[in-house]
XYZ file of C-alpha atoms in Angstrom:
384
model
C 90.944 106.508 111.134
C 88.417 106.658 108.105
C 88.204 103.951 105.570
C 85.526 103.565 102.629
C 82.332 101.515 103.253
C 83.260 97.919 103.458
C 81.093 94.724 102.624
C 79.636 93.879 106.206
C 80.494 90.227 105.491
C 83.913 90.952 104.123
C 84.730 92.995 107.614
C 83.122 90.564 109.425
C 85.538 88.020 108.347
C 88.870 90.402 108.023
C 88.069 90.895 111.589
C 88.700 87.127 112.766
C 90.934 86.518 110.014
C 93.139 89.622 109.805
C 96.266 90.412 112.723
C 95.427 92.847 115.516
C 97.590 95.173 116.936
C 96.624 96.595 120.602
C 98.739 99.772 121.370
C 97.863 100.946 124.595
C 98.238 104.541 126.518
C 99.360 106.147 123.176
C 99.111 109.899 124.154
C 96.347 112.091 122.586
C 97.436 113.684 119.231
C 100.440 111.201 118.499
C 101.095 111.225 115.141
C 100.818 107.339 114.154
C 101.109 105.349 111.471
C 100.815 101.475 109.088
C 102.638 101.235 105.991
C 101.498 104.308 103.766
C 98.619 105.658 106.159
C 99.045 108.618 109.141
C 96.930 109.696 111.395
C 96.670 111.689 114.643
C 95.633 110.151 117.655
C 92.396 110.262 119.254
C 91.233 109.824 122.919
C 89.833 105.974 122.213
C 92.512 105.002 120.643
C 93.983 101.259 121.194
C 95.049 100.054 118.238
C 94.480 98.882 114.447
C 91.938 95.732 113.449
C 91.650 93.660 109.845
C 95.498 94.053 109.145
C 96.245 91.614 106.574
C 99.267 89.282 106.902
C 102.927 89.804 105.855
C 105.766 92.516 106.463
C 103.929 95.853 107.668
C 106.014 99.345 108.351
C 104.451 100.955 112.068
C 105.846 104.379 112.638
C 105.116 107.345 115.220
C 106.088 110.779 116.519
C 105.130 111.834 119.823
C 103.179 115.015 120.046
C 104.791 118.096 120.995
C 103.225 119.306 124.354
C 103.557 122.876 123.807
C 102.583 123.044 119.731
C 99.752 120.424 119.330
C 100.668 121.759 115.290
C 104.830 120.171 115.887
C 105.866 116.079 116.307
C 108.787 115.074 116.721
C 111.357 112.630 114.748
C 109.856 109.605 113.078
C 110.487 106.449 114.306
C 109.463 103.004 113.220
C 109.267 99.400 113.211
C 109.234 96.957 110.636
C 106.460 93.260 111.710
C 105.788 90.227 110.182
C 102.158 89.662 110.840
C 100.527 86.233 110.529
C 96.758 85.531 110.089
C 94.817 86.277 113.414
C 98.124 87.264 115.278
C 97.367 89.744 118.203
C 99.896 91.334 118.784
C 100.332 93.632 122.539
C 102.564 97.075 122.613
C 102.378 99.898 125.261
C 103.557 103.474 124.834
C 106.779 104.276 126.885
C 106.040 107.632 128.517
C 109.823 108.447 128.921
C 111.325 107.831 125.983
C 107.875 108.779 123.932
C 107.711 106.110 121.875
C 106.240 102.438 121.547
C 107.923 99.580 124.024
C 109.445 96.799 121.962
C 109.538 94.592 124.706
C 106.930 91.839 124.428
C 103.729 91.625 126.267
C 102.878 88.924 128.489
C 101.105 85.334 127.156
C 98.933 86.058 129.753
C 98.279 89.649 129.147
C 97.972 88.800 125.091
C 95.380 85.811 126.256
C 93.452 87.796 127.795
C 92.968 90.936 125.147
C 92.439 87.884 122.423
C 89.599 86.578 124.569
C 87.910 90.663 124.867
C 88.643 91.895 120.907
C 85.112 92.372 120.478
C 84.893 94.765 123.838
C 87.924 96.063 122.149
C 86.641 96.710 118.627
C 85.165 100.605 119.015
C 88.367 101.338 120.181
C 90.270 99.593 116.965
C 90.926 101.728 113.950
C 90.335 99.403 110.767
C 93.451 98.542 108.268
C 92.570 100.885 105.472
C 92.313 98.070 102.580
C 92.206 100.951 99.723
C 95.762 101.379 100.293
C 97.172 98.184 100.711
C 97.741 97.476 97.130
C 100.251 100.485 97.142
C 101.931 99.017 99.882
C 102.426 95.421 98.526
C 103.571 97.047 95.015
C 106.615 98.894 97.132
C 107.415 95.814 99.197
C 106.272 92.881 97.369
C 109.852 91.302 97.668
C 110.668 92.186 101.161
C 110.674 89.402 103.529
C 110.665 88.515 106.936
C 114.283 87.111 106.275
C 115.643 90.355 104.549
C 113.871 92.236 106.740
C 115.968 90.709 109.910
C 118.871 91.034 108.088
C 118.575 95.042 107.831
C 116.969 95.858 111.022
C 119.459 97.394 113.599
C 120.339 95.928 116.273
C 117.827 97.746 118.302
C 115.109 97.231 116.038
C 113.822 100.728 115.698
C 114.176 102.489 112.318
C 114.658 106.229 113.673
C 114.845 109.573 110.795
C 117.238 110.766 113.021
C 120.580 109.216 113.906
C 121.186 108.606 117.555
C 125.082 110.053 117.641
C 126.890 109.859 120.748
C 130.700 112.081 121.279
C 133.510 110.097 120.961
C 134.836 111.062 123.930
C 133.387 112.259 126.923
C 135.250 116.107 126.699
C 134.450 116.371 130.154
C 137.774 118.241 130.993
C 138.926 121.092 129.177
C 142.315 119.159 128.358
C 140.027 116.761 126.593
C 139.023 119.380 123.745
C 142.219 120.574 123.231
C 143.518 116.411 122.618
C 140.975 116.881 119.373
C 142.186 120.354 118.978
C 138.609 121.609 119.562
C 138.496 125.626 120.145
C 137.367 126.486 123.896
C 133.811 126.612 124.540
C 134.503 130.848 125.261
C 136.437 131.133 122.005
C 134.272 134.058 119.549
C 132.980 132.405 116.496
C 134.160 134.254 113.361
C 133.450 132.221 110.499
C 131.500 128.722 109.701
C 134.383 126.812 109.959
C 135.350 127.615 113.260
C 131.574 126.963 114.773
C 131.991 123.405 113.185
C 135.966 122.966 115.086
C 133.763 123.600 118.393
C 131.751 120.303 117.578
C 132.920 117.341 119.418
C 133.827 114.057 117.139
C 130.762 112.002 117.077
C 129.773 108.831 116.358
C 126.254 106.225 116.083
C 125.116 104.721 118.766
C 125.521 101.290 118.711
C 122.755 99.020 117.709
C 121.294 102.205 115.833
C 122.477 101.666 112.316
C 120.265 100.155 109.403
C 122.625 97.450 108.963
C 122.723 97.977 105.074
C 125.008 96.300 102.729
C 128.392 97.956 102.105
C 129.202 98.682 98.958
C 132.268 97.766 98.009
C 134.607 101.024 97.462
C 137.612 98.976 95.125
C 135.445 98.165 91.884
C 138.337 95.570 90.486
C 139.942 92.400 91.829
C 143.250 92.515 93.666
C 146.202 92.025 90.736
C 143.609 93.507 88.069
C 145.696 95.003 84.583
C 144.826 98.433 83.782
C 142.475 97.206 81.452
C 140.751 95.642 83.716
C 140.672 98.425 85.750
C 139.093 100.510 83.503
C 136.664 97.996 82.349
C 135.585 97.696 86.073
C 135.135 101.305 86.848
C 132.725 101.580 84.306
C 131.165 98.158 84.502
C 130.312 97.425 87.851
C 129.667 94.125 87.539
C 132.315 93.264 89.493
C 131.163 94.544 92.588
C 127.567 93.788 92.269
C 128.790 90.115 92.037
C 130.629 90.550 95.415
C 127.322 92.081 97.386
C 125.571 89.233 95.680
C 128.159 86.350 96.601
C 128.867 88.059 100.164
C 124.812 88.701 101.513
C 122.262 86.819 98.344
C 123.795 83.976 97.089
C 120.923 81.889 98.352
C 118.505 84.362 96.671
C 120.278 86.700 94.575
C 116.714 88.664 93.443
C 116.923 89.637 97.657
C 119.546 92.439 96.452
C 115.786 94.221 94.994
C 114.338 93.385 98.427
C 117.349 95.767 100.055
C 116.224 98.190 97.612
C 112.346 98.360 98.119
C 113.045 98.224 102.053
C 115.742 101.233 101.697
C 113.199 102.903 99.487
C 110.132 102.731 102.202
C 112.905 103.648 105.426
C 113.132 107.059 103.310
C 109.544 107.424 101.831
C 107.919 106.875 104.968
C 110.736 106.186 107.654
C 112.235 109.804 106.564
C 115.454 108.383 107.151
C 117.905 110.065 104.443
C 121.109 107.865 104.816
C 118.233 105.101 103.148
C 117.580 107.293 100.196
C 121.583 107.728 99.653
C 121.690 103.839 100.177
C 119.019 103.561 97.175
C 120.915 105.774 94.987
C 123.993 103.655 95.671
C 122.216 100.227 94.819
C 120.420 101.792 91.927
C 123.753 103.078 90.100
C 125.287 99.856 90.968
C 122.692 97.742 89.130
C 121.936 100.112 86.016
C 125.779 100.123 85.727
C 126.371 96.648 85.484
C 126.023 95.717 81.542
C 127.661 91.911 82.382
C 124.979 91.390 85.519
C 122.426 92.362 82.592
C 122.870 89.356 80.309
C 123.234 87.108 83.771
C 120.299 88.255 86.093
C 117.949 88.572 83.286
C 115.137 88.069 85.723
C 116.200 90.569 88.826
C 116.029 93.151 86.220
C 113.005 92.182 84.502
C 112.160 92.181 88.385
C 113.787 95.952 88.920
C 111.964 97.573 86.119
C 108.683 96.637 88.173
C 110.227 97.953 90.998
C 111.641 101.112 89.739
C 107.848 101.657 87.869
C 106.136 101.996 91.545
C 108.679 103.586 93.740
C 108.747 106.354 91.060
C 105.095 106.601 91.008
C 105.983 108.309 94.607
C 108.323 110.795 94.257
C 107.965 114.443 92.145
C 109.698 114.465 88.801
C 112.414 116.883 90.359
C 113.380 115.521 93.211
C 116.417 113.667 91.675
C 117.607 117.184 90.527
C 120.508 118.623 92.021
C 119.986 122.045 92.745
C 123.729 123.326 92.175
C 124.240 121.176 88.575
C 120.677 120.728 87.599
C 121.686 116.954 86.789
C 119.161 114.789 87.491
C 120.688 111.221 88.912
C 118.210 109.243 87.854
C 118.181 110.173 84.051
C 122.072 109.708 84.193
C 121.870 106.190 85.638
C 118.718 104.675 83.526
C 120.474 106.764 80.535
C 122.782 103.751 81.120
C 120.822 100.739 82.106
C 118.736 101.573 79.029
C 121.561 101.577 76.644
C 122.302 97.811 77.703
C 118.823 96.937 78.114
C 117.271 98.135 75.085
C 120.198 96.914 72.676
C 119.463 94.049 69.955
C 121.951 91.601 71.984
C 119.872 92.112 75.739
C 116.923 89.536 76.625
C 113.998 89.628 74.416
C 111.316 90.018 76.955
C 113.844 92.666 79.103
C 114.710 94.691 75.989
C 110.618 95.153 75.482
C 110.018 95.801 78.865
C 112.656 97.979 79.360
C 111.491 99.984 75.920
C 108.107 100.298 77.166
C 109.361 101.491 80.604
C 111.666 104.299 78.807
C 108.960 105.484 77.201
C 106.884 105.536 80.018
C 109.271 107.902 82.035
C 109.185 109.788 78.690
C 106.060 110.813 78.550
C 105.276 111.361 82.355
C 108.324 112.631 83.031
C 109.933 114.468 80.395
C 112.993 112.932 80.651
C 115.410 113.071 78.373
C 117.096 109.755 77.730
C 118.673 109.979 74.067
C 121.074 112.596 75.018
C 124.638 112.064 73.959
C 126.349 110.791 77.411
C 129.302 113.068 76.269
C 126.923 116.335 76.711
C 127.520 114.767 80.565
C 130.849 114.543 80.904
C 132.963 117.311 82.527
C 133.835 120.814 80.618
C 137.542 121.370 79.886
C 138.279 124.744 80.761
C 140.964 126.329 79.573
C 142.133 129.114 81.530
C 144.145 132.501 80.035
C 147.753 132.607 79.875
C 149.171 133.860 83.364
C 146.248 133.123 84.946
C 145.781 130.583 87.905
C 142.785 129.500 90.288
C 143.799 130.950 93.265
Protein backbone atom coordinates (compact mmCIF):
# COMPACT_ATOMS: atom_id res chain seq x y z
CA UNK A 1 0.00 0.00 0.00
CA UNK A 2 2.13 3.04 -1.34
CA UNK A 3 1.42 6.55 -0.35
CA UNK A 4 3.58 9.81 -1.18
CA UNK A 5 6.26 10.97 1.32
CA UNK A 6 4.55 12.34 4.33
CA UNK A 7 5.80 15.07 6.89
CA UNK A 8 7.42 12.77 9.67
CA UNK A 9 5.66 14.96 12.25
CA UNK A 10 2.37 15.02 10.45
CA UNK A 11 2.46 10.90 10.43
CA UNK A 12 3.65 10.90 13.65
CA UNK A 13 0.61 12.52 14.89
CA UNK A 14 -2.10 10.91 12.24
CA UNK A 15 -0.80 7.83 13.79
CA UNK A 16 -2.15 8.53 17.49
CA UNK A 17 -4.76 10.67 16.26
CA UNK A 18 -6.20 8.86 13.22
CA UNK A 19 -8.70 5.32 13.64
CA UNK A 20 -7.00 1.96 13.15
CA UNK A 21 -8.39 -0.85 11.63
CA UNK A 22 -6.71 -4.43 12.47
CA UNK A 23 -7.92 -7.08 9.90
CA UNK A 24 -6.43 -10.19 10.71
CA UNK A 25 -5.74 -13.65 8.63
CA UNK A 26 -6.83 -11.85 5.38
CA UNK A 27 -5.61 -14.44 2.76
CA UNK A 28 -2.61 -13.58 0.49
CA UNK A 29 -3.68 -11.75 -2.75
CA UNK A 30 -7.24 -10.58 -1.46
CA UNK A 31 -8.25 -7.89 -3.32
CA UNK A 32 -9.00 -5.11 -0.52
CA UNK A 33 -10.05 -1.93 -0.28
CA UNK A 34 -10.94 2.03 1.78
CA UNK A 35 -13.11 4.38 0.12
CA UNK A 36 -11.55 5.01 -3.47
CA UNK A 37 -8.18 2.96 -2.95
CA UNK A 38 -7.56 -1.10 -3.96
CA UNK A 39 -5.01 -3.07 -3.39
CA UNK A 40 -3.92 -6.73 -3.35
CA UNK A 41 -2.94 -8.31 -0.34
CA UNK A 42 0.40 -9.01 0.86
CA UNK A 43 1.84 -11.65 3.30
CA UNK A 44 2.22 -8.88 6.37
CA UNK A 45 -0.78 -7.66 5.99
CA UNK A 46 -3.00 -6.62 9.22
CA UNK A 47 -4.65 -3.77 8.55
CA UNK A 48 -4.81 0.13 7.65
CA UNK A 49 -3.20 3.06 10.14
CA UNK A 50 -3.81 7.18 10.05
CA UNK A 51 -7.52 6.75 8.82
CA UNK A 52 -9.10 9.95 9.43
CA UNK A 53 -12.53 10.15 11.14
CA UNK A 54 -16.06 9.98 9.64
CA UNK A 55 -18.10 7.53 7.27
CA UNK A 56 -15.41 5.29 5.34
CA UNK A 57 -16.54 2.56 2.46
CA UNK A 58 -14.23 -1.03 3.26
CA UNK A 59 -14.72 -3.48 0.47
CA UNK A 60 -13.03 -6.95 -0.58
CA UNK A 61 -13.02 -9.93 -2.93
CA UNK A 62 -11.47 -13.03 -1.97
CA UNK A 63 -8.82 -14.34 -4.26
CA UNK A 64 -9.55 -16.99 -6.59
CA UNK A 65 -7.37 -20.08 -5.64
CA UNK A 66 -6.93 -21.43 -8.98
CA UNK A 67 -6.41 -17.85 -11.10
CA UNK A 68 -4.33 -15.62 -8.70
CA UNK A 69 -5.37 -13.05 -12.06
CA UNK A 70 -9.69 -13.68 -11.00
CA UNK A 71 -11.60 -12.27 -7.48
CA UNK A 72 -14.60 -12.77 -6.83
CA UNK A 73 -17.88 -10.47 -6.16
CA UNK A 74 -17.32 -7.26 -4.27
CA UNK A 75 -18.53 -6.90 -1.06
CA UNK A 76 -18.46 -4.09 1.42
CA UNK A 77 -19.11 -2.28 4.48
CA UNK A 78 -19.94 1.09 5.21
CA UNK A 79 -18.00 2.58 9.27
CA UNK A 80 -18.23 5.49 11.13
CA UNK A 81 -14.78 6.00 12.46
CA UNK A 82 -14.04 8.29 15.41
CA UNK A 83 -10.61 9.82 16.31
CA UNK A 84 -8.18 7.06 17.68
CA UNK A 85 -10.93 4.29 17.35
CA UNK A 86 -9.29 0.77 16.89
CA UNK A 87 -11.30 -1.04 15.50
CA UNK A 88 -10.75 -5.43 15.45
CA UNK A 89 -12.10 -7.66 12.28
CA UNK A 90 -10.96 -11.23 11.30
CA UNK A 91 -11.32 -12.86 7.90
CA UNK A 92 -14.01 -15.69 7.84
CA UNK A 93 -12.33 -18.54 5.96
CA UNK A 94 -15.75 -20.10 4.95
CA UNK A 95 -17.68 -17.64 3.73
CA UNK A 96 -14.36 -15.62 2.35
CA UNK A 97 -15.06 -12.54 3.56
CA UNK A 98 -14.53 -10.16 6.69
CA UNK A 99 -16.53 -11.23 10.14
CA UNK A 100 -18.89 -8.47 11.20
CA UNK A 101 -19.17 -9.74 14.47
CA UNK A 102 -17.33 -7.60 17.02
CA UNK A 103 -14.07 -8.35 18.60
CA UNK A 104 -13.63 -8.74 22.15
CA UNK A 105 -12.90 -5.48 24.74
CA UNK A 106 -10.34 -7.56 25.78
CA UNK A 107 -8.94 -8.65 22.53
CA UNK A 108 -9.31 -4.73 21.18
CA UNK A 109 -7.36 -3.70 24.67
CA UNK A 110 -4.86 -5.55 24.07
CA UNK A 111 -3.97 -4.73 20.12
CA UNK A 112 -4.48 -0.83 21.35
CA UNK A 113 -1.79 -1.39 23.97
CA UNK A 114 0.82 -3.26 20.92
CA UNK A 115 -0.05 -0.67 17.72
CA UNK A 116 3.42 0.23 17.59
CA UNK A 117 4.57 -3.73 17.35
CA UNK A 118 1.75 -3.59 14.95
CA UNK A 119 2.74 -0.64 12.76
CA UNK A 120 5.11 -2.55 9.89
CA UNK A 121 2.32 -4.58 9.42
CA UNK A 122 -0.29 -1.43 8.95
CA UNK A 123 -0.77 -0.06 5.49
CA UNK A 124 -1.10 3.90 5.88
CA UNK A 125 -4.60 5.75 4.87
CA UNK A 126 -3.53 7.17 1.56
CA UNK A 127 -4.26 11.04 2.47
CA UNK A 128 -3.82 12.09 -1.43
CA UNK A 129 -7.09 10.62 -2.00
CA UNK A 130 -9.14 11.52 0.71
CA UNK A 131 -10.27 14.77 -0.63
CA UNK A 132 -11.99 12.75 -3.52
CA UNK A 133 -13.64 10.78 -1.09
CA UNK A 134 -15.11 13.57 1.16
CA UNK A 135 -16.24 15.50 -2.19
CA UNK A 136 -18.51 12.15 -3.08
CA UNK A 137 -19.76 11.72 0.48
CA UNK A 138 -19.55 14.94 2.16
CA UNK A 139 -23.34 14.68 3.14
CA UNK A 140 -23.52 11.12 4.10
CA UNK A 141 -23.90 10.46 7.67
CA UNK A 142 -23.71 8.01 10.19
CA UNK A 143 -27.61 8.47 10.52
CA UNK A 144 -28.36 8.06 6.70
CA UNK A 145 -25.96 5.67 6.50
CA UNK A 146 -27.98 3.28 9.14
CA UNK A 147 -30.92 4.03 7.51
CA UNK A 148 -29.73 2.37 4.04
CA UNK A 149 -27.62 -0.38 5.24
CA UNK A 150 -29.38 -3.85 4.94
CA UNK A 151 -30.26 -5.59 7.44
CA UNK A 152 -27.18 -7.65 7.32
CA UNK A 153 -24.93 -4.89 6.96
CA UNK A 154 -22.92 -6.03 4.02
CA UNK A 155 -23.24 -4.10 0.72
CA UNK A 156 -22.68 -7.17 -1.79
CA UNK A 157 -22.41 -6.40 -6.13
CA UNK A 158 -24.19 -9.38 -6.31
CA UNK A 159 -27.68 -10.10 -5.02
CA UNK A 160 -27.99 -13.03 -2.69
CA UNK A 161 -31.40 -14.65 -4.42
CA UNK A 162 -32.84 -17.58 -2.89
CA UNK A 163 -35.94 -19.94 -5.03
CA UNK A 164 -39.15 -19.31 -3.92
CA UNK A 165 -39.87 -22.58 -3.37
CA UNK A 166 -37.85 -25.38 -2.62
CA UNK A 167 -38.78 -27.47 -6.24
CA UNK A 168 -37.55 -30.35 -4.55
CA UNK A 169 -40.23 -32.69 -6.16
CA UNK A 170 -40.89 -32.79 -9.67
CA UNK A 171 -44.70 -31.89 -8.95
CA UNK A 172 -43.25 -28.74 -7.52
CA UNK A 173 -42.00 -27.38 -11.07
CA UNK A 174 -44.87 -28.22 -12.79
CA UNK A 175 -47.16 -25.96 -9.79
CA UNK A 176 -44.97 -22.89 -11.51
CA UNK A 177 -45.38 -24.51 -14.81
CA UNK A 178 -41.56 -24.83 -15.06
CA UNK A 179 -40.45 -27.26 -18.13
CA UNK A 180 -38.73 -30.60 -16.74
CA UNK A 181 -35.20 -30.44 -16.01
CA UNK A 182 -34.80 -33.26 -19.30
CA UNK A 183 -36.97 -31.06 -21.51
CA UNK A 184 -34.48 -29.93 -24.94
CA UNK A 185 -33.97 -26.26 -24.96
CA UNK A 186 -35.04 -24.77 -28.31
CA UNK A 187 -35.15 -21.20 -27.99
CA UNK A 188 -34.17 -18.40 -25.18
CA UNK A 189 -37.37 -18.32 -23.84
CA UNK A 190 -37.74 -21.71 -22.94
CA UNK A 191 -34.07 -21.85 -21.07
CA UNK A 192 -35.48 -18.87 -18.96
CA UNK A 193 -39.21 -21.13 -18.16
CA UNK A 194 -36.55 -23.76 -16.66
CA UNK A 195 -35.47 -21.03 -14.03
CA UNK A 196 -37.08 -21.40 -10.74
CA UNK A 197 -38.98 -18.07 -9.29
CA UNK A 198 -36.50 -16.35 -7.15
CA UNK A 199 -36.36 -13.99 -4.72
CA UNK A 200 -33.60 -11.73 -2.17
CA UNK A 201 -32.55 -13.02 0.65
CA UNK A 202 -33.74 -11.39 3.46
CA UNK A 203 -31.71 -8.84 5.24
CA UNK A 204 -29.78 -8.48 1.79
CA UNK A 205 -31.45 -5.50 0.25
CA UNK A 206 -29.99 -1.82 0.32
CA UNK A 207 -32.95 -0.64 2.03
CA UNK A 208 -33.37 2.37 -0.45
CA UNK A 209 -36.24 4.67 -0.58
CA UNK A 210 -39.19 3.66 -2.77
CA UNK A 211 -40.16 5.80 -5.14
CA UNK A 212 -43.45 6.38 -5.29
CA UNK A 213 -45.01 4.75 -8.65
CA UNK A 214 -48.66 7.07 -8.56
CA UNK A 215 -47.12 10.68 -9.26
CA UNK A 216 -50.68 12.50 -8.21
CA UNK A 217 -52.81 12.55 -5.07
CA UNK A 218 -55.77 10.22 -4.67
CA UNK A 219 -59.07 12.30 -6.20
CA UNK A 220 -56.53 14.40 -8.47
CA UNK A 221 -58.60 16.17 -11.84
CA UNK A 222 -57.05 15.37 -15.02
CA UNK A 223 -55.33 18.45 -14.87
CA UNK A 224 -53.77 17.67 -12.13
CA UNK A 225 -52.81 14.61 -13.41
CA UNK A 226 -51.06 15.84 -16.11
CA UNK A 227 -49.43 18.57 -14.25
CA UNK A 228 -48.03 15.80 -11.91
CA UNK A 229 -46.67 13.48 -14.48
CA UNK A 230 -44.57 16.02 -15.69
CA UNK A 231 -43.84 17.86 -12.49
CA UNK A 232 -42.80 15.57 -10.01
CA UNK A 233 -42.98 17.58 -7.30
CA UNK A 234 -45.51 15.77 -5.93
CA UNK A 235 -43.75 12.77 -5.24
CA UNK A 236 -40.49 14.19 -4.26
CA UNK A 237 -42.55 15.91 -1.46
CA UNK A 238 -43.84 12.44 -0.33
CA UNK A 239 -40.06 10.74 -0.13
CA UNK A 240 -39.23 13.95 1.63
CA UNK A 241 -42.29 14.01 4.17
CA UNK A 242 -42.17 10.01 4.49
CA UNK A 243 -37.95 9.44 5.22
CA UNK A 244 -36.29 13.59 5.52
CA UNK A 245 -38.57 15.70 7.04
CA UNK A 246 -36.14 16.27 9.86
CA UNK A 247 -33.42 17.02 7.25
CA UNK A 248 -34.83 17.27 3.94
CA UNK A 249 -31.06 18.05 2.20
CA UNK A 250 -30.56 13.96 3.54
CA UNK A 251 -32.58 13.05 0.18
CA UNK A 252 -28.70 14.24 -1.55
CA UNK A 253 -27.10 12.05 1.15
CA UNK A 254 -29.27 8.86 -0.44
CA UNK A 255 -27.90 9.99 -3.59
CA UNK A 256 -24.06 10.33 -2.92
CA UNK A 257 -24.31 6.91 -0.86
CA UNK A 258 -26.26 5.16 -3.96
CA UNK A 259 -23.67 6.77 -6.16
CA UNK A 260 -20.43 5.23 -4.17
CA UNK A 261 -22.53 1.45 -3.66
CA UNK A 262 -22.20 1.53 -7.66
CA UNK A 263 -18.82 3.39 -8.23
CA UNK A 264 -17.02 1.35 -5.91
CA UNK A 265 -19.59 -1.20 -4.33
CA UNK A 266 -20.32 -2.36 -8.16
CA UNK A 267 -23.69 -2.87 -7.11
CA UNK A 268 -25.98 -1.93 -10.28
CA UNK A 269 -29.54 -1.87 -8.68
CA UNK A 270 -27.60 1.51 -6.82
CA UNK A 271 -26.80 3.09 -10.11
CA UNK A 272 -30.62 2.47 -11.32
CA UNK A 273 -31.57 3.89 -7.79
CA UNK A 274 -29.40 7.15 -8.74
CA UNK A 275 -30.97 7.51 -12.01
CA UNK A 276 -34.35 7.29 -10.30
CA UNK A 277 -33.53 10.07 -7.60
CA UNK A 278 -31.76 12.14 -10.17
CA UNK A 279 -34.89 12.34 -12.68
CA UNK A 280 -37.03 12.84 -9.73
CA UNK A 281 -35.22 15.99 -8.54
CA UNK A 282 -34.30 17.63 -12.05
CA UNK A 283 -38.04 17.04 -12.75
CA UNK A 284 -39.45 18.81 -10.03
CA UNK A 285 -39.78 22.67 -11.25
CA UNK A 286 -42.15 23.45 -7.83
CA UNK A 287 -39.32 21.63 -5.39
CA UNK A 288 -36.96 24.19 -7.37
CA UNK A 289 -38.35 27.49 -6.08
CA UNK A 290 -38.83 25.58 -2.44
CA UNK A 291 -35.46 23.69 -1.79
CA UNK A 292 -33.44 26.42 -3.18
CA UNK A 293 -30.56 25.21 -1.09
CA UNK A 294 -30.65 21.14 -1.74
CA UNK A 295 -30.19 22.13 -5.24
CA UNK A 296 -27.69 24.71 -4.89
CA UNK A 297 -26.43 21.61 -2.75
CA UNK A 298 -27.06 18.97 -5.88
CA UNK A 299 -25.24 20.95 -8.45
CA UNK A 300 -22.06 20.38 -6.13
CA UNK A 301 -22.92 17.01 -5.98
CA UNK A 302 -23.69 16.23 -9.50
CA UNK A 303 -20.12 18.38 -10.40
CA UNK A 304 -17.96 15.47 -8.53
CA UNK A 305 -19.80 12.29 -9.09
CA UNK A 306 -19.53 13.20 -12.82
CA UNK A 307 -15.95 13.91 -12.54
CA UNK A 308 -16.00 9.85 -12.23
CA UNK A 309 -17.72 8.42 -14.84
CA UNK A 310 -16.77 8.52 -18.96
CA UNK A 311 -18.82 10.96 -20.96
CA UNK A 312 -20.70 7.87 -22.57
CA UNK A 313 -21.63 5.91 -20.08
CA UNK A 314 -25.17 7.45 -19.74
CA UNK A 315 -25.63 6.46 -23.47
CA UNK A 316 -27.93 3.86 -24.32
CA UNK A 317 -26.54 1.70 -26.75
CA UNK A 318 -29.93 0.75 -28.65
CA UNK A 319 -31.33 4.73 -28.78
CA UNK A 320 -28.11 6.55 -28.41
CA UNK A 321 -30.05 8.85 -25.80
CA UNK A 322 -28.04 9.85 -23.25
CA UNK A 323 -30.18 10.05 -19.72
CA UNK A 324 -28.36 12.45 -18.26
CA UNK A 325 -28.56 15.22 -21.01
CA UNK A 326 -32.41 14.48 -21.10
CA UNK A 327 -32.86 15.01 -17.35
CA UNK A 328 -30.41 18.22 -16.73
CA UNK A 329 -31.97 19.36 -20.29
CA UNK A 330 -34.83 19.83 -17.78
CA UNK A 331 -33.52 20.88 -14.45
CA UNK A 332 -31.67 23.53 -16.46
CA UNK A 333 -34.67 24.94 -18.10
CA UNK A 334 -36.14 25.71 -14.48
CA UNK A 335 -32.93 26.54 -13.04
CA UNK A 336 -31.50 28.86 -15.41
CA UNK A 337 -34.89 30.86 -16.04
CA UNK A 338 -35.15 34.71 -14.94
CA UNK A 339 -37.90 33.65 -12.18
CA UNK A 340 -35.34 30.67 -10.36
CA UNK A 341 -32.99 31.81 -7.31
CA UNK A 342 -30.39 34.27 -8.13
CA UNK A 343 -27.42 32.52 -6.76
CA UNK A 344 -29.00 28.86 -8.23
CA UNK A 345 -29.72 30.33 -11.67
CA UNK A 346 -25.72 31.42 -11.75
CA UNK A 347 -24.60 28.37 -10.45
CA UNK A 348 -26.59 26.32 -12.40
CA UNK A 349 -25.39 28.51 -15.71
CA UNK A 350 -21.91 28.04 -14.85
CA UNK A 351 -22.45 24.28 -14.25
CA UNK A 352 -24.23 23.93 -17.87
CA UNK A 353 -21.52 25.30 -19.33
CA UNK A 354 -19.18 23.35 -17.61
CA UNK A 355 -20.71 19.97 -18.89
CA UNK A 356 -20.57 21.90 -22.21
CA UNK A 357 -17.33 22.20 -22.70
CA UNK A 358 -16.01 18.89 -21.08
CA UNK A 359 -18.58 17.03 -22.22
CA UNK A 360 -20.01 18.02 -25.37
CA UNK A 361 -23.29 17.89 -24.37
CA UNK A 362 -25.86 19.22 -26.02
CA UNK A 363 -28.33 21.01 -23.80
CA UNK A 364 -30.22 23.66 -26.11
CA UNK A 365 -31.82 21.06 -28.16
CA UNK A 366 -35.51 21.44 -28.77
CA UNK A 367 -37.06 18.77 -26.14
CA UNK A 368 -39.52 17.99 -29.07
CA UNK A 369 -36.41 16.54 -31.25
CA UNK A 370 -36.91 13.91 -28.01
CA UNK A 371 -40.14 13.01 -28.12
CA UNK A 372 -41.35 9.83 -29.90
CA UNK A 373 -41.60 9.55 -33.97
CA UNK A 374 -45.13 9.10 -35.34
CA UNK A 375 -44.96 6.56 -37.83
CA UNK A 376 -47.32 6.21 -40.17
CA UNK A 377 -47.58 2.94 -41.66
CA UNK A 378 -48.90 2.13 -45.57
CA UNK A 379 -52.38 1.43 -46.25
CA UNK A 380 -53.06 -2.44 -45.70
CA UNK A 381 -50.23 -2.79 -43.84
CA UNK A 382 -50.03 -3.96 -40.10
CA UNK A 383 -47.11 -4.80 -37.52
CA UNK A 384 -47.42 -8.24 -37.34
Amino acid sequence: MANREMDPDLARHLFFEGATMVILDVPEGTEFGIDCNTWDVGPKFKGVKMIPPGVHFIHCSSADRGNVNETGPRTGIFLNLKQRDVLVMHWNPVEEDLDLTRASEEEVERIRANLKDLDKFLGPYPYDTLKKWVSLTNLLTESVVNKLLPENGKICSFAEVLPINALRHTKDREEQNLLPYDTECKTYQEGMARLPKMKLKAGTEIRFTKVPKKMYPDGATPAEITKYSMDLSYALEIIINQQYSEHPRDILAELQFAFVCFLIGNVYDAFEHWKQLLRLLCRSEEAIGKYTDIYISLITVLYHQLSEIPADFFVDIVSKNNFLTSTLREFFSYACSPTADGTLRKKAVKFKAYLTKKFKWDFEADVEDCAPVVVELPEGATLE
